C-alpha cells in the first residue's frame, strides 16, 4: 500500500470516529436489531438504542419485549433477553422469511401503533 | 284462389314416356335447359335450328316459327307456353309458337294471372316503357318501369315509374319525390322518393306499396294514400283477404314488427320479419322472422316456432285450409323442409318450395342431393332419382301425386310423366 | 399544450360539392344536436364507448394510414387524428356542433378515409377506426350531408337496385350483347339467364354492364371454358355493389343485400360467385347481411379470386402460354383483410404468369388504393385529393417497377380506379389488369 | 403522522381497492350489458381461439409488424407495462404489509432490482412525456388529460423511489406514495387507464373478426 493511500484511509477513519463520538450515542448502546436467522438481509438492519428507547418509552420490565410464551400463554415471570426471536418464532421450511419479518414488525411497529409513538414507516426504521 | 282446373288432367296412375330427350341431340346442336308444362304433358326447350336461328322444341316438334333470339320460356298455369322472342331485333311474346302482333324494342318479365289467361310483360319501345297484356300495350308510356306486378285475376297490372323528369345527379330533385306507382297505365296522384314491393288486394281493386317519402321515412301507401306513421324501414305489404286491411313489416328502434293500417299489429318484435302471408280465410298471418340475431323461423300470428335455422328460412307456404305451414330451412349449409315447427330428418343440397296436398294433409317437395333430384313426401323420398325434375302436383283428391322428371341412367334422358298413389311413397 | 380539435380546413372549402353545400345550408345547430344524439342513442353502444375510452392517444396507428404517409406525416390525416376531429369532438360536445363542423366531419370521414382497416392492425387495442368513421358517415347521412356523386349512386341503388341507373331491360340486353360478341369467338358460348337450379349465380357490380362490359364477356368465356354451371338473373338483384353501405344509408344497404340474396334463393343456386370487386364483397360478406340479421351470407359468396383459384387448382382452366411480362399484385383491402385471399391470389398469379414480383408492403399490410370505401364514388372533385392522398402508393409501385414489374394485377374495381389515376398522375408507365384479363389472355379456349 | 399513516394505509387502501375492483367490474358488466343490447356482433363473432391468437401476438414483444417497426417504443412500452404491474405486486415492502395484515405472502423481487426497475418506469414515463411533446402525431392527439394520466401513473413510482432512498422529506413522501398508488388504482376504471381492463376485449374482438370471419391476420 502506498503511503498516500494509507494516510487517506487513516484520516477517513479518524473523521468517522470523531463523528460517531460527537453524535452522542454511547458506544455500547448503539446496536442493531439482529437475528442470525436473517441470512440475507432485505433491508439494512434496524438501528436500535436499547436503553434510550426504553427510557423514552418508559419500559422497565425486560419481558415487555422479551416475552416468553408457554402453551400459548404468556409467562409473566420469565423473560427471553438471552435468546434470538427466531429461536421460538421458528420459520417453517419453505416459508419465506416474511414470517419472521412479520413478527419483528409486529413487535416494534405493533407497539408503536398501539402507543401512537415511534416510527411506523419502512424507512423510518430501515435506514439507507 | 282461381286456379286453373287441374282435375281435367290425366290422373290415371302410371308412368308415361313423354319424350326421349336424348333425341334432341341428334336434331339440334344447341339445346338449352328444358321446361315442363304444369300438367307434365309437354316439355319445351330452346334450340338452335340454323345460324342465328332459334326455335322452341316442344316434346319432339320444333315450333314452325323461328326467331333470331328466344329466351324466358314460361308455362302459364293453363299449360300454354310463352317465350320472349326477337325477330330482326323486334321483340315480342310468342304463345305456343305464335308471336304477338305488336313488337317492341325489348320485352321481359312475363307474368301470368292465376288462371293463366292473362299474360303480361314489361316492354320498351323508343326508350319508352310500359306494360303489355295479351298483346295490348298501355297507352301511357314512361321513362322507366320496374316492379311489374299483376293482380290475381291478371286483369290489372301495376308497376313503379318515374313521374317527374330528373337529370342524373340532381340529388335534391330526386329527394323531393319523382316516382309513383302506376296501375293499368294510370299513375297515382302522389309522388314519392321511392316505391318498391307492390301488392294487389284480393279483389284486384287496390294496390299497396312500400314507399320512402324522404331519405329516412318509410311507410306504406295504399292507392297513393300514405299511412300516417313513418318507420325507419318497411318491407312489402299485403292485403288481408278477409277485410281488405293492409299489413306490413315495419322497423321501429332497430327491431321489426307487423303493423296494420299504420298501427302496431303484433305485440312483439323480431330481429327480422319479412315475407308475411295470409291464410286463405285471412285469419292467420305467418311470416319469416329472426327471433334473435342469426336464428330464423316462422312466426304465426306473432308466435314463433321453437325450431330455428341458422342460415336462412325461405319459401314459406300455408296449407289450403290455413292450418299448416311449410317452409325451407337451411342450417350449416344443408337444406331441409320444416312443417309446423318440425324439420324433416333428412338434409339436402337444395330443396324447392314445398307443396301441400289440397286436403292440407300432405307436403311434398323437390330435393337435390349429389346432383340428383327426387321428390320427398312428408319426409319420405321417392326411390327413384332424376337428373331433372319439376315440382310435384297433388291430385285434386290428394290421393295421387304427379311427378315430372327426366331419368338418368339407365333410361338416360327420358322424360317421364308419372302419377303415383301417395300411399306408395308414404307407406 | 393540447392542440385545438377543430382547425377549419380550407381544403374542404376549396372543393365545390353541391351535395355538401346544400346539405350544410339546410342544417341548424338544433337539428344537428337532435339528429346526432338520436342516432348515437339508438344505434351505438358498447363498441363506440369502449373504442373511445380505450384509445390512449398513443399515435401508433398513424403510420398505418396512406393518407398520413402521403401527406408528410400530417397528424390531421392519422387514423386517430381523424377520430379526434370527428367523433371525439361530437361526443365531447354532446352533439352541439355547428354546420361547418359537419362539413369537415363529412370531408374527413368520406374523402379522407377509405375504411381500409389497415389501422386496426397497427393499433395495439384493435380499435376499429373504420367503424368509427362509418358512424360519422352515418351521422352525416342522417343530417343530409353527403357528396353529390356518391349520393346520386345511392339514389340509383334505391330506384333501380343497382349502382348505375341501369334499367331492367338494359341489363338483360347487355348480357345478350356480350353473349353475342363472345359467340364470334366461341360459337357454343352461352350466358344462361334465369336458369333455375344452376350451381352458381354470377353477380357483378353495375359499372360492369355500364362501362366495362368486356368483363362480362371475359367471365362468360372463363365460365364456358371451365364448364361451370352458372346463371345470371334477369331481375334486379344482379348487382352486388353497395354504395349505400358507404354513405351510411344502412336501411337501403339492407334492402339491396336482401334483393341480392333473395335472387340467389329464387334461382336455387348453391352459391354466388362475384366478379373482381372488393367493396361489394365486403357488403355481401360481413356488412349488409349483418344488418338483415343473417349472421353469415345465407347463400355462400365466393370472390372471383377464390373462384379462379378453384378453377386452376382443379384443372378446369388450362393455361396455353403463361403471361410473359413481369407482374406485381395489388392486394385489395376488402378481400385480403376482408377474406384472407392473398395466398390464393398468389397461387393464381403464379399459375398465370412467368414472373411475379412482390410489392412491399404486401398481403394484409398492403396500402389501400385510396379509391375504396366509397371515396372514388364521391366524384371527380375529389380526384386530386385521392391522388395526393396516396403518394405512398406511387412510391410503392415505383419501387416495384424498379425491381422489374411492368404490369399490376388488381382484382378489384376500386383498386383499378385508384391506381389508374395514380399511374397517370405520377407518370408511372405500368399496365394495369384484372386477373380475368390475364386469364382470358393466357387460357386455352374452346372453339 | 400515525393517524395519517394509518388512514392512508388502512381505510384508503380499502377504498381504492373497492373502487378499482368494483369499478372495473362495473365497467365490464355495464359494457357487457350494453353490448348485449346494442352490439350483438361482439357476442356473435367473438371467438376464443382467434381472440387469444391475436392477443398473444400483441402481448409478445416484436410479435407484430407494428412492434417490429418501432423497436424502441416496443422495448419501452413492454418494460414499462410489465414493471408497473410487477413492481407493486412483487415488491417486498408491499408484501410484508400483506403479510402483516392478512398473513399472506408470495415471491418477491430484490429491492435492488426493484430500484433499477423503478428507474426504468420513471424513464419510460419521461419517454412517453417527451413523445407526447415532440412527436407531432402524438402531440396532435394529446390533451391535458393525457398528461394527468401519465402523472397519475408516474407518481407512485417517483414517490416510492424517493421514499426508498430516504431523500429529504421522505416521511411525507411515503404518505404521498401511498396516496399516489391509491389514486392510480382507483382511477383505472374511470380514466383511459381502463385500457388495461378493455384490452383483451377490444383486441380479442378484432382478432376474432379478422381471424374467424375474415381469415386474415391482424398483427
Coordinates of C-alpha atoms in Angstrom, one line a residue, chain D residues 17-217:
Chain D
X17 CA -59.3 -1.5 -3.9
X18 CA -63.0 -1.3 -3.7
X19 CA -63.1 1.4 -6.4
X20 CA -60.6 -0.5 -8.5
X21 CA -62.2 -3.9 -8.4
X22 CA -65.8 -2.7 -8.0
X23 CA -65.3 0.0 -10.7
X24 CA -63.6 -2.4 -13.1
X25 CA -66.3 -5.0 -12.6
X26 CA -69.0 -2.3 -13.0
X27 CA -67.4 -1.1 -16.2
X28 CA -67.0 -4.6 -17.6
X29 CA -70.5 -5.7 -16.7
X30 CA -72.2 -2.5 -17.9
X31 CA -70.2 -2.7 -21.1
X32 CA -71.2 -6.3 -21.5
X33 CA -74.9 -5.5 -20.9
X34 CA -74.7 -2.6 -23.3
X35 CA -73.1 -4.7 -25.9
X36 CA -75.7 -7.4 -25.5
X37 CA -78.3 -4.7 -26.1
X38 CA -76.7 -2.7 -28.8
X39 CA -73.7 -4.5 -30.2
X40 CA -74.9 -8.1 -30.7
X41 CA -72.0 -8.6 -33.1
X42 CA -69.5 -8.6 -30.3
X43 CA -71.1 -11.8 -28.9
X44 CA -71.9 -13.4 -32.2
X45 CA -68.4 -13.1 -33.7
X46 CA -66.2 -13.3 -30.6
X47 CA -64.0 -16.4 -30.9
X48 CA -61.9 -17.6 -28.1
X49 CA -59.4 -19.2 -30.4
X50 CA -58.9 -16.3 -32.7
X51 CA -59.3 -13.7 -29.9
X52 CA -56.5 -15.3 -28.0
X53 CA -54.4 -15.8 -31.1
X54 CA -54.5 -12.0 -31.7
X55 CA -53.9 -11.1 -28.0
X56 CA -51.0 -13.5 -27.9
X57 CA -49.3 -11.8 -30.8
X58 CA -49.8 -8.4 -29.4
X59 CA -48.6 -9.2 -25.9
X60 CA -45.3 -10.7 -27.2
X61 CA -42.6 -8.1 -27.8
X62 CA -41.9 -7.9 -31.5
X63 CA -44.8 -10.3 -32.1
X64 CA -46.5 -8.0 -34.6
X65 CA -45.4 -5.9 -37.6
X66 CA -46.1 -2.8 -35.6
X67 CA -43.9 -3.8 -32.7
X68 CA -41.1 -4.7 -35.1
X69 CA -41.3 -1.4 -36.9
X70 CA -40.9 0.6 -33.7
X71 CA -38.3 -1.3 -31.7
X72 CA -37.5 1.4 -29.2
X73 CA -41.1 2.1 -28.4
X74 CA -41.8 -1.6 -28.2
X75 CA -39.0 -2.2 -25.7
X76 CA -40.0 0.8 -23.6
X77 CA -43.7 0.0 -23.6
X78 CA -43.3 -3.6 -22.8
X79 CA -40.8 -3.0 -20.0
X80 CA -42.9 -0.2 -18.7
X81 CA -46.1 -2.2 -18.7
X82 CA -44.5 -5.3 -17.2
X83 CA -42.9 -3.2 -14.5
X84 CA -45.9 -1.2 -13.4
X85 CA -47.8 -4.4 -12.9
X86 CA -44.9 -6.5 -11.4
X87 CA -43.3 -3.9 -9.1
X88 CA -46.3 -3.2 -6.9
X89 CA -47.2 -6.9 -6.7
X90 CA -43.7 -8.3 -6.1
X91 CA -42.1 -5.6 -4.1
X92 CA -41.0 -7.0 -0.7
X93 CA -42.1 -3.8 1.2
X94 CA -45.6 -4.3 -0.2
X95 CA -45.7 -8.0 0.5
X96 CA -44.7 -7.5 4.2
X97 CA -47.7 -5.3 4.5
X98 CA -49.9 -8.0 3.1
X99 CA -48.2 -10.4 5.5
X100 CA -48.8 -8.2 8.5
X101 CA -52.4 -7.6 7.6
X102 CA -53.6 -10.8 6.1
X103 CA -50.8 -13.2 6.8
X104 CA -50.3 -13.9 3.1
X105 CA -47.2 -13.6 1.2
X106 CA -45.5 -14.6 -2.0
X107 CA -42.3 -14.5 -4.0
X108 CA -40.7 -11.1 -4.2
X109 CA -38.1 -9.3 -6.2
X110 CA -35.0 -8.0 -4.5
X111 CA -35.1 -4.3 -3.6
X112 CA -32.1 -3.6 -5.7
X113 CA -33.8 -5.0 -8.8
X114 CA -36.9 -3.0 -8.0
X115 CA -34.8 0.0 -7.5
X116 CA -33.5 -0.3 -11.0
X117 CA -36.9 -1.2 -12.5
X118 CA -38.4 1.9 -10.8
X119 CA -35.8 4.0 -12.6
X120 CA -36.9 2.2 -15.8
X121 CA -40.5 3.1 -15.2
X122 CA -39.7 6.7 -14.4
X123 CA -37.5 6.8 -17.5
X124 CA -40.3 5.3 -19.5
X125 CA -42.7 7.9 -18.3
X126 CA -40.3 10.6 -19.4
X127 CA -40.0 8.8 -22.7
X128 CA -43.8 8.9 -23.1
X129 CA -43.9 12.5 -22.0
X130 CA -41.2 13.5 -24.5
X131 CA -43.0 11.5 -27.2
X132 CA -46.2 13.4 -26.5
X133 CA -44.4 16.7 -26.7
X134 CA -42.1 16.0 -29.6
X135 CA -43.8 13.7 -32.0
X136 CA -46.4 15.6 -34.0
X137 CA -48.8 12.7 -34.5
X138 CA -48.8 12.1 -30.7
X139 CA -48.9 15.8 -29.8
X140 CA -51.9 16.3 -32.0
X141 CA -53.8 13.6 -30.1
X142 CA -52.7 14.8 -26.7
X143 CA -55.0 16.6 -24.4
X144 CA -54.5 17.7 -20.8
X145 CA -56.0 14.5 -19.5
X146 CA -53.2 12.6 -21.2
X147 CA -50.6 14.4 -19.1
X148 CA -52.7 13.9 -16.0
X149 CA -52.9 10.2 -16.6
X150 CA -49.2 10.0 -17.2
X151 CA -48.7 11.8 -14.0
X152 CA -51.0 9.5 -12.1
X153 CA -49.0 6.5 -13.3
X154 CA -45.6 8.1 -12.7
X155 CA -46.4 9.4 -9.3
X156 CA -46.4 6.2 -7.3
X157 CA -43.0 5.2 -8.8
X158 CA -41.4 8.6 -8.3
X159 CA -42.6 8.9 -4.7
X160 CA -41.8 5.3 -4.0
X161 CA -38.3 5.7 -5.3
X162 CA -37.9 8.9 -3.3
X163 CA -39.1 7.3 -0.1
X164 CA -37.0 4.2 -0.5
X165 CA -33.9 6.4 -1.0
X166 CA -34.9 8.4 2.0
X167 CA -34.3 11.7 0.4
X168 CA -35.4 14.9 2.1
X169 CA -38.9 14.7 3.5
X170 CA -39.2 11.0 2.9
X171 CA -41.7 10.5 5.6
X172 CA -44.2 12.9 3.9
X173 CA -43.2 11.4 0.6
X174 CA -44.0 8.0 2.0
X175 CA -47.5 9.1 2.7
X176 CA -47.8 10.7 -0.7
X177 CA -46.6 7.5 -2.2
X178 CA -49.3 5.5 -0.6
X179 CA -51.9 8.0 -1.7
X180 CA -50.5 8.2 -5.2
X181 CA -50.7 4.4 -5.5
X182 CA -54.3 4.5 -4.3
X183 CA -55.2 7.3 -6.8
X184 CA -53.7 5.3 -9.6
X185 CA -55.6 2.2 -8.7
X186 CA -58.9 4.0 -8.2
X187 CA -58.6 5.9 -11.4
X188 CA -58.1 2.8 -13.6
X189 CA -61.8 2.1 -14.1
X190 CA -62.7 5.7 -14.8
X191 CA -59.9 7.0 -17.0
X192 CA -58.3 5.9 -20.2
X193 CA -56.3 3.6 -17.9
X194 CA -59.3 1.4 -18.4
X195 CA -57.4 0.2 -21.5
X196 CA -55.8 -2.2 -19.1
X197 CA -59.2 -3.8 -18.5
X198 CA -60.6 -3.5 -22.0
X199 CA -57.5 -4.6 -23.9
X200 CA -58.4 -8.3 -24.0
X201 CA -61.9 -7.5 -25.3
X202 CA -61.1 -4.9 -28.0
X203 CA -58.1 -6.9 -29.2
X204 CA -59.9 -10.1 -28.8
X205 CA -62.9 -8.9 -30.8
X206 CA -60.8 -7.5 -33.6
X207 CA -58.8 -10.7 -33.6
X208 CA -62.0 -12.7 -33.8
X209 CA -63.4 -10.7 -36.7
X210 CA -60.1 -10.9 -38.6
X211 CA -59.4 -14.5 -37.8
X212 CA -62.7 -16.3 -37.7
X213 CA -64.7 -14.3 -40.2
X214 CA -62.1 -12.7 -42.5
X215 CA -59.4 -15.4 -42.3
X216 CA -56.7 -12.8 -42.0
X217 CA -54.1 -11.8 -39.5

